[in-house]
PDB file of C-alpha atoms in Angstrom:
ATOM      1  CA  MET Q 271       7.849 105.088  56.356  1.00 30.00           C
ATOM      2  CA  LEU Q 272      12.027 105.451  55.848  1.00 36.00           C
ATOM      3  CA  GLY Q 273      11.607 108.866  58.310  1.00 42.00           C
ATOM      4  CA  LEU Q 274       8.828 107.251  60.922  1.00 43.00           C
ATOM      5  CA  HIS Q 275      11.273 104.673  61.561  1.00 48.00           C
ATOM      6  CA  GLN Q 276      14.153 106.729  61.605  1.00 63.00           C
ATOM      7  CA  ASP Q 277      12.322 109.131  64.088  1.00 91.00           C
ATOM      8  CA  GLU Q 278      12.132 106.354  66.438  1.00 92.00           C
ATOM      9  CA  THR Q 279      15.470 105.382  66.437  1.00 95.00           C
ATOM     10  CA  ASP Q 280      15.705 108.767  66.889  1.00 97.00           C
ATOM     11  CA  ARG Q 281      13.828 108.722  69.745  1.00 97.00           C
ATOM     12  CA  ARG Q 282      14.944 105.798  71.315  1.00 97.00           C
ATOM     13  CA  PHE Q 283      19.267 107.390  71.254  1.00 98.00           C
ATOM     14  CA  MET Q 284      17.868 110.325  72.639  1.00 98.00           C
ATOM     15  CA  GLN Q 285      16.432 109.154  75.541  1.00 98.00           C
ATOM     16  CA  GLN Q 286      19.565 107.865  76.711  1.00 98.00           C
ATOM     17  CA  ALA Q 287      21.215 110.896  75.745  1.00 98.00           C
ATOM     18  CA  ILE Q 288      18.940 112.644  78.049  1.00 97.00           C
ATOM     19  CA  GLU Q 289      19.770 109.065  81.039  1.00 96.00           C
ATOM     20  CA  LEU Q 290      23.706 110.638  80.380  1.00 96.00           C
ATOM     21  CA  ALA Q 291      22.767 113.782  81.112  1.00 96.00           C
ATOM     22  CA  ARG Q 292      20.844 113.201  84.430  1.00 93.00           C
ATOM     23  CA  LYS Q 293      24.175 111.247  85.284  1.00 89.00           C
ATOM     24  CA  ALA Q 294      25.728 115.513  84.641  1.00 85.00           C
ATOM     25  CA  LEU Q 295      23.102 116.552  87.621  1.00 81.00           C
ATOM     26  CA  ASP Q 296      23.646 114.251  89.616  1.00 81.00           C
ATOM     27  CA  SER Q 297      26.962 115.393  89.758  1.00 83.00           C
ATOM     28  CA  GLU Q 298      26.091 119.385  89.452  1.00 85.00           C
ATOM     29  CA  ASP Q 299      26.888 119.907  86.049  1.00 92.00           C
ATOM     30  CA  VAL Q 300      24.999 121.170  83.508  1.00 94.00           C
ATOM     31  CA  PRO Q 301      22.554 118.217  82.656  1.00 96.00           C
ATOM     32  CA  ILE Q 302      23.334 117.546  78.895  1.00 97.00           C
ATOM     33  CA  GLY Q 303      24.318 114.056  77.439  1.00 98.00           C
ATOM     34  CA  ALA Q 304      25.488 113.230  73.785  1.00 98.00           C
ATOM     35  CA  LEU Q 305      25.786 109.990  72.484  1.00 98.00           C
ATOM     36  CA  VAL Q 306      27.323 108.712  69.471  1.00 98.00           C
ATOM     37  CA  VAL Q 307      26.684 106.282  66.999  1.00 98.00           C
ATOM     38  CA  HIS Q 308      27.592 104.195  63.857  1.00 98.00           C
ATOM     39  CA  ALA Q 309      25.063 101.120  62.147  1.00 97.00           C
ATOM     40  CA  GLY Q 310      22.652 101.460  65.523  1.00 96.00           C
ATOM     41  CA  ARG Q 311      25.513 100.684  68.259  1.00 98.00           C
ATOM     42  CA  ILE Q 312      25.909 103.934  70.356  1.00 98.00           C
ATOM     43  CA  ILE Q 313      30.552 103.787  69.909  1.00 98.00           C
ATOM     44  CA  GLY Q 314      30.673 107.089  72.181  1.00 98.00           C
ATOM     45  CA  ARG Q 315      29.379 108.188  75.340  1.00 98.00           C
ATOM     46  CA  GLY Q 316      29.286 112.047  77.082  1.00 97.00           C
ATOM     47  CA  CYS Q 317      28.051 114.065  80.133  1.00 96.00           C
ATOM     48  CA  ASN Q 318      28.973 117.615  80.870  1.00 95.00           C
ATOM     49  CA  GLN Q 319      31.858 116.856  83.903  1.00 94.00           C
ATOM     50  CA  ARG Q 320      33.558 120.249  82.912  1.00 93.00           C
ATOM     51  CA  GLU Q 321      33.018 121.289  87.054  1.00 91.00           C
ATOM     52  CA  LYS Q 322      33.832 117.576  87.910  1.00 91.00           C
ATOM     53  CA  LEU Q 323      37.317 117.768  84.930  1.00 93.00           C
ATOM     54  CA  CYS Q 324      37.551 121.287  86.308  1.00 94.00           C
ATOM     55  CA  ASP Q 325      37.977 121.950  82.261  1.00 96.00           C
ATOM     56  CA  PRO Q 326      36.025 124.155  80.342  1.00 96.00           C
ATOM     57  CA  THR Q 327      36.501 121.743  77.338  1.00 97.00           C
ATOM     58  CA  ALA Q 328      35.024 118.841  78.847  1.00 97.00           C
ATOM     59  CA  HIS Q 329      32.361 118.823  76.569  1.00 98.00           C
ATOM     60  CA  ALA Q 330      29.248 116.141  76.440  1.00 98.00           C
ATOM     61  CA  GLU Q 331      30.030 116.033  72.727  1.00 98.00           C
ATOM     62  CA  MET Q 332      33.495 116.354  73.032  1.00 98.00           C
ATOM     63  CA  ILE Q 333      33.871 113.214  76.042  1.00 98.00           C
ATOM     64  CA  ALA Q 334      31.965 111.501  73.149  1.00 98.00           C
ATOM     65  CA  LEU Q 335      33.219 112.615  70.252  1.00 98.00           C
ATOM     66  CA  THR Q 336      36.728 111.316  72.275  1.00 98.00           C
ATOM     67  CA  ALA Q 337      34.989 107.820  73.035  1.00 98.00           C
ATOM     68  CA  ALA Q 338      34.114 107.036  69.769  1.00 98.00           C
ATOM     69  CA  ALA Q 339      36.942 108.249  68.008  1.00 98.00           C
ATOM     70  CA  GLU Q 340      39.403 105.399  70.356  1.00 98.00           C
ATOM     71  CA  TYR Q 341      36.259 102.936  69.665  1.00 98.00           C
ATOM     72  CA  ARG Q 342      37.197 103.216  65.687  1.00 97.00           C
ATOM     73  CA  ASN Q 343      40.746 104.095  65.635  1.00 98.00           C
ATOM     74  CA  GLN Q 344      40.152 107.077  63.607  1.00 97.00           C
ATOM     75  CA  TRP Q 345      39.248 111.024  63.735  1.00 97.00           C
ATOM     76  CA  ARG Q 346      36.732 110.363  60.709  1.00 97.00           C
ATOM     77  CA  LEU Q 347      33.277 110.025  62.452  1.00 98.00           C
ATOM     78  CA  ASP Q 348      31.698 110.560  59.005  1.00 96.00           C
ATOM     79  CA  ASP Q 349      29.957 107.810  58.734  1.00 97.00           C
ATOM     80  CA  CYS Q 350      28.093 108.179  62.305  1.00 98.00           C
ATOM     81  CA  THR Q 351      25.693 110.016  64.329  1.00 98.00           C
ATOM     82  CA  MET Q 352      25.531 112.351  67.381  1.00 98.00           C
ATOM     83  CA  TYR Q 353      22.618 112.716  69.383  1.00 98.00           C
ATOM     84  CA  VAL Q 354      22.636 115.818  72.354  1.00 98.00           C
ATOM     85  CA  THR Q 355      20.619 116.889  74.891  1.00 98.00           C
ATOM     86  CA  LEU Q 356      20.851 120.776  73.868  1.00 98.00           C
ATOM     87  CA  GLU Q 357      22.723 121.788  70.786  1.00 98.00           C
ATOM     88  CA  PRO Q 358      25.595 121.993  70.981  1.00 98.00           C
ATOM     89  CA  CYS Q 359      28.172 125.304  71.071  1.00 98.00           C
ATOM     90  CA  PRO Q 360      30.614 126.849  68.524  1.00 98.00           C
ATOM     91  CA  MET Q 361      33.609 124.307  70.256  1.00 98.00           C
ATOM     92  CA  CYS Q 362      31.237 121.442  70.096  1.00 98.00           C
ATOM     93  CA  ALA Q 363      29.524 122.184  66.590  1.00 98.00           C
ATOM     94  CA  GLY Q 364      33.089 123.021  65.471  1.00 98.00           C
ATOM     95  CA  ALA Q 365      34.865 119.761  66.637  1.00 98.00           C
ATOM     96  CA  LEU Q 366      31.262 118.186  65.230  1.00 98.00           C
ATOM     97  CA  VAL Q 367      32.591 119.419  61.396  1.00 98.00           C
ATOM     98  CA  LEU Q 368      35.783 118.599  62.260  1.00 98.00           C
ATOM     99  CA  ALA Q 369      35.345 114.754  62.738  1.00 98.00           C
ATOM    100  CA  ARG Q 370      33.488 114.964  59.723  1.00 98.00           C
ATOM    101  CA  LEU Q 371      30.480 113.712  61.361  1.00 98.00           C
ATOM    102  CA  LYS Q 372      27.207 112.715  58.887  1.00 98.00           C
ATOM    103  CA  ARG Q 373      24.715 113.497  61.182  1.00 97.00           C
ATOM    104  CA  LEU Q 374      23.616 115.345  64.326  1.00 97.00           C
ATOM    105  CA  VAL Q 375      20.593 114.981  66.576  1.00 97.00           C
ATOM    106  CA  TYR Q 376      19.755 117.084  69.247  1.00 97.00           C
ATOM    107  CA  ALA Q 377      16.637 118.546  71.791  1.00 97.00           C
ATOM    108  CA  ALA Q 378      16.535 121.645  73.032  1.00 97.00           C
ATOM    109  CA  SER Q 379      17.751 125.149  71.340  1.00 97.00           C
ATOM    110  CA  ASP Q 380      19.807 127.050  72.620  1.00 97.00           C
ATOM    111  CA  PRO Q 381      19.136 130.524  72.108  1.00 95.00           C
ATOM    112  CA  LYS Q 382      22.500 131.639  74.366  1.00 95.00           C
ATOM    113  CA  ALA Q 383      24.897 129.753  72.794  1.00 96.00           C
ATOM    114  CA  GLY Q 384      23.726 127.862  70.574  1.00 97.00           C
ATOM    115  CA  ALA Q 385      25.824 127.443  67.257  1.00 97.00           C
ATOM    116  CA  CYS Q 386      23.875 125.590  64.903  1.00 96.00           C
ATOM    117  CA  GLY Q 387      21.354 126.976  64.506  1.00 94.00           C
ATOM    118  CA  SER Q 388      20.186 129.283  67.066  1.00 95.00           C
ATOM    119  CA  LEU Q 389      23.064 132.139  66.693  1.00 96.00           C
ATOM    120  CA  TYR Q 390      25.233 130.443  64.223  1.00 96.00           C
ATOM    121  CA  GLU Q 391      24.658 127.895  61.364  1.00 96.00           C
ATOM    122  CA  ILE Q 392      28.328 126.211  61.824  1.00 98.00           C
ATOM    123  CA  THR Q 393      27.429 122.910  60.731  1.00 97.00           C
ATOM    124  CA  GLN Q 394      26.051 123.827  58.336  1.00 95.00           C
ATOM    125  CA  ASP Q 395      28.328 126.975  56.752  1.00 96.00           C
ATOM    126  CA  GLY Q 396      28.898 126.512  53.274  1.00 95.00           C
ATOM    127  CA  ARG Q 397      32.470 128.141  54.198  1.00 96.00           C
ATOM    128  CA  LEU Q 398      33.956 125.397  55.698  1.00 96.00           C
ATOM    129  CA  ASN Q 399      34.776 122.113  53.925  1.00 94.00           C
ATOM    130  CA  HIS Q 400      32.333 119.736  55.285  1.00 97.00           C
ATOM    131  CA  ARG Q 401      28.461 120.190  55.975  1.00 97.00           C
ATOM    132  CA  VAL Q 402      26.647 118.219  59.310  1.00 97.00           C
ATOM    133  CA  GLU Q 403      23.229 117.212  58.622  1.00 96.00           C
ATOM    134  CA  THR Q 404      21.642 118.647  61.464  1.00 96.00           C
ATOM    135  CA  VAL Q 405      17.457 118.176  62.809  1.00 96.00           C
ATOM    136  CA  ALA Q 406      16.620 119.727  65.716  1.00 96.00           C
ATOM    137  CA  GLY Q 407      13.948 119.509  68.324  1.00 96.00           C
ATOM    138  CA  VAL Q 408      13.756 115.504  68.945  1.00 96.00           C
ATOM    139  CA  LEU Q 409      12.423 115.160  72.603  1.00 96.00           C
ATOM    140  CA  ALA Q 410      13.286 118.391  73.188  1.00 96.00           C
ATOM    141  CA  GLU Q 411      11.036 119.198  76.730  1.00 97.00           C
ATOM    142  CA  PRO Q 412      12.147 116.502  78.649  1.00 96.00           C
ATOM    143  CA  ALA Q 413      15.755 117.562  77.835  1.00 96.00           C
ATOM    144  CA  ALA Q 414      14.727 121.571  77.909  1.00 96.00           C
ATOM    145  CA  ASP Q 415      13.097 120.572  81.474  1.00 95.00           C
ATOM    146  CA  LEU Q 416      16.755 118.847  83.121  1.00 94.00           C
ATOM    147  CA  LEU Q 417      17.708 122.145  82.230  1.00 95.00           C
ATOM    148  CA  ARG Q 418      15.286 124.203  83.982  1.00 94.00           C
ATOM    149  CA  GLU Q 419      15.345 121.788  86.801  1.00 91.00           C
ATOM    150  CA  PHE Q 420      19.492 122.482  87.269  1.00 92.00           C
ATOM    151  CA  PHE Q 421      18.967 125.930  86.599  1.00 91.00           C
ATOM    152  CA  ARG Q 422      16.296 126.275  89.818  1.00 89.00           C
ATOM    153  CA  HIS Q 423      17.695 124.270  91.173  1.00 84.00           C
ATOM    154  CA  ARG Q 424      21.120 126.626  91.022  1.00 82.00           C
ATOM    155  CA  ARG Q 425      19.369 130.429  91.540  1.00 85.00           C
ATOM    156  CA  ALA Q 426      17.201 128.869  95.012  1.00 85.00           C
ATOM    157  CA  LEU Q 427      20.956 128.668  96.138  1.00 82.00           C
ATOM    158  CA  GLY Q 428      21.841 131.677  94.544  1.00 79.00           C
ATOM    159  CA  GLU Q 429      24.307 130.638  91.850  1.00 74.00           C
ATOM    160  CA  LYS Q 430      24.104 131.942  88.855  1.00 63.00           C
TER     161      LYS Q 430
END
């Protein structure tokens, strides 16, 4: 039954990450949301803010990691889980490894830039000094729907 409990917990936190993704959508950023959870409590939140901040590193995961590290007053997050609505890119996957994150749960896979199973396996690479337990596909459809909505709207405006 532990697995079932974990599944329910994963869905509950992923739903909150999807709500953060909606905030990014409202500010015309790619709708991705991320949470860092420690002992059942959210200690870091982030949504994409690349457009808002004019910062190529302002990914949801990076913002959530920074908030969690600040909250804990330490960079090691080895007993934390990140929930994110899209499979992390190479930069973010590398940051998860560097933060010594225990666990990653993501919703939709990213066949164009995913670094946690789709294109690369950074979080599982045995050449690195840490591996992150990874769970994929939790609430994948609602997260993917937000992304499709965003890009459909951008294409309708003639943007890429």
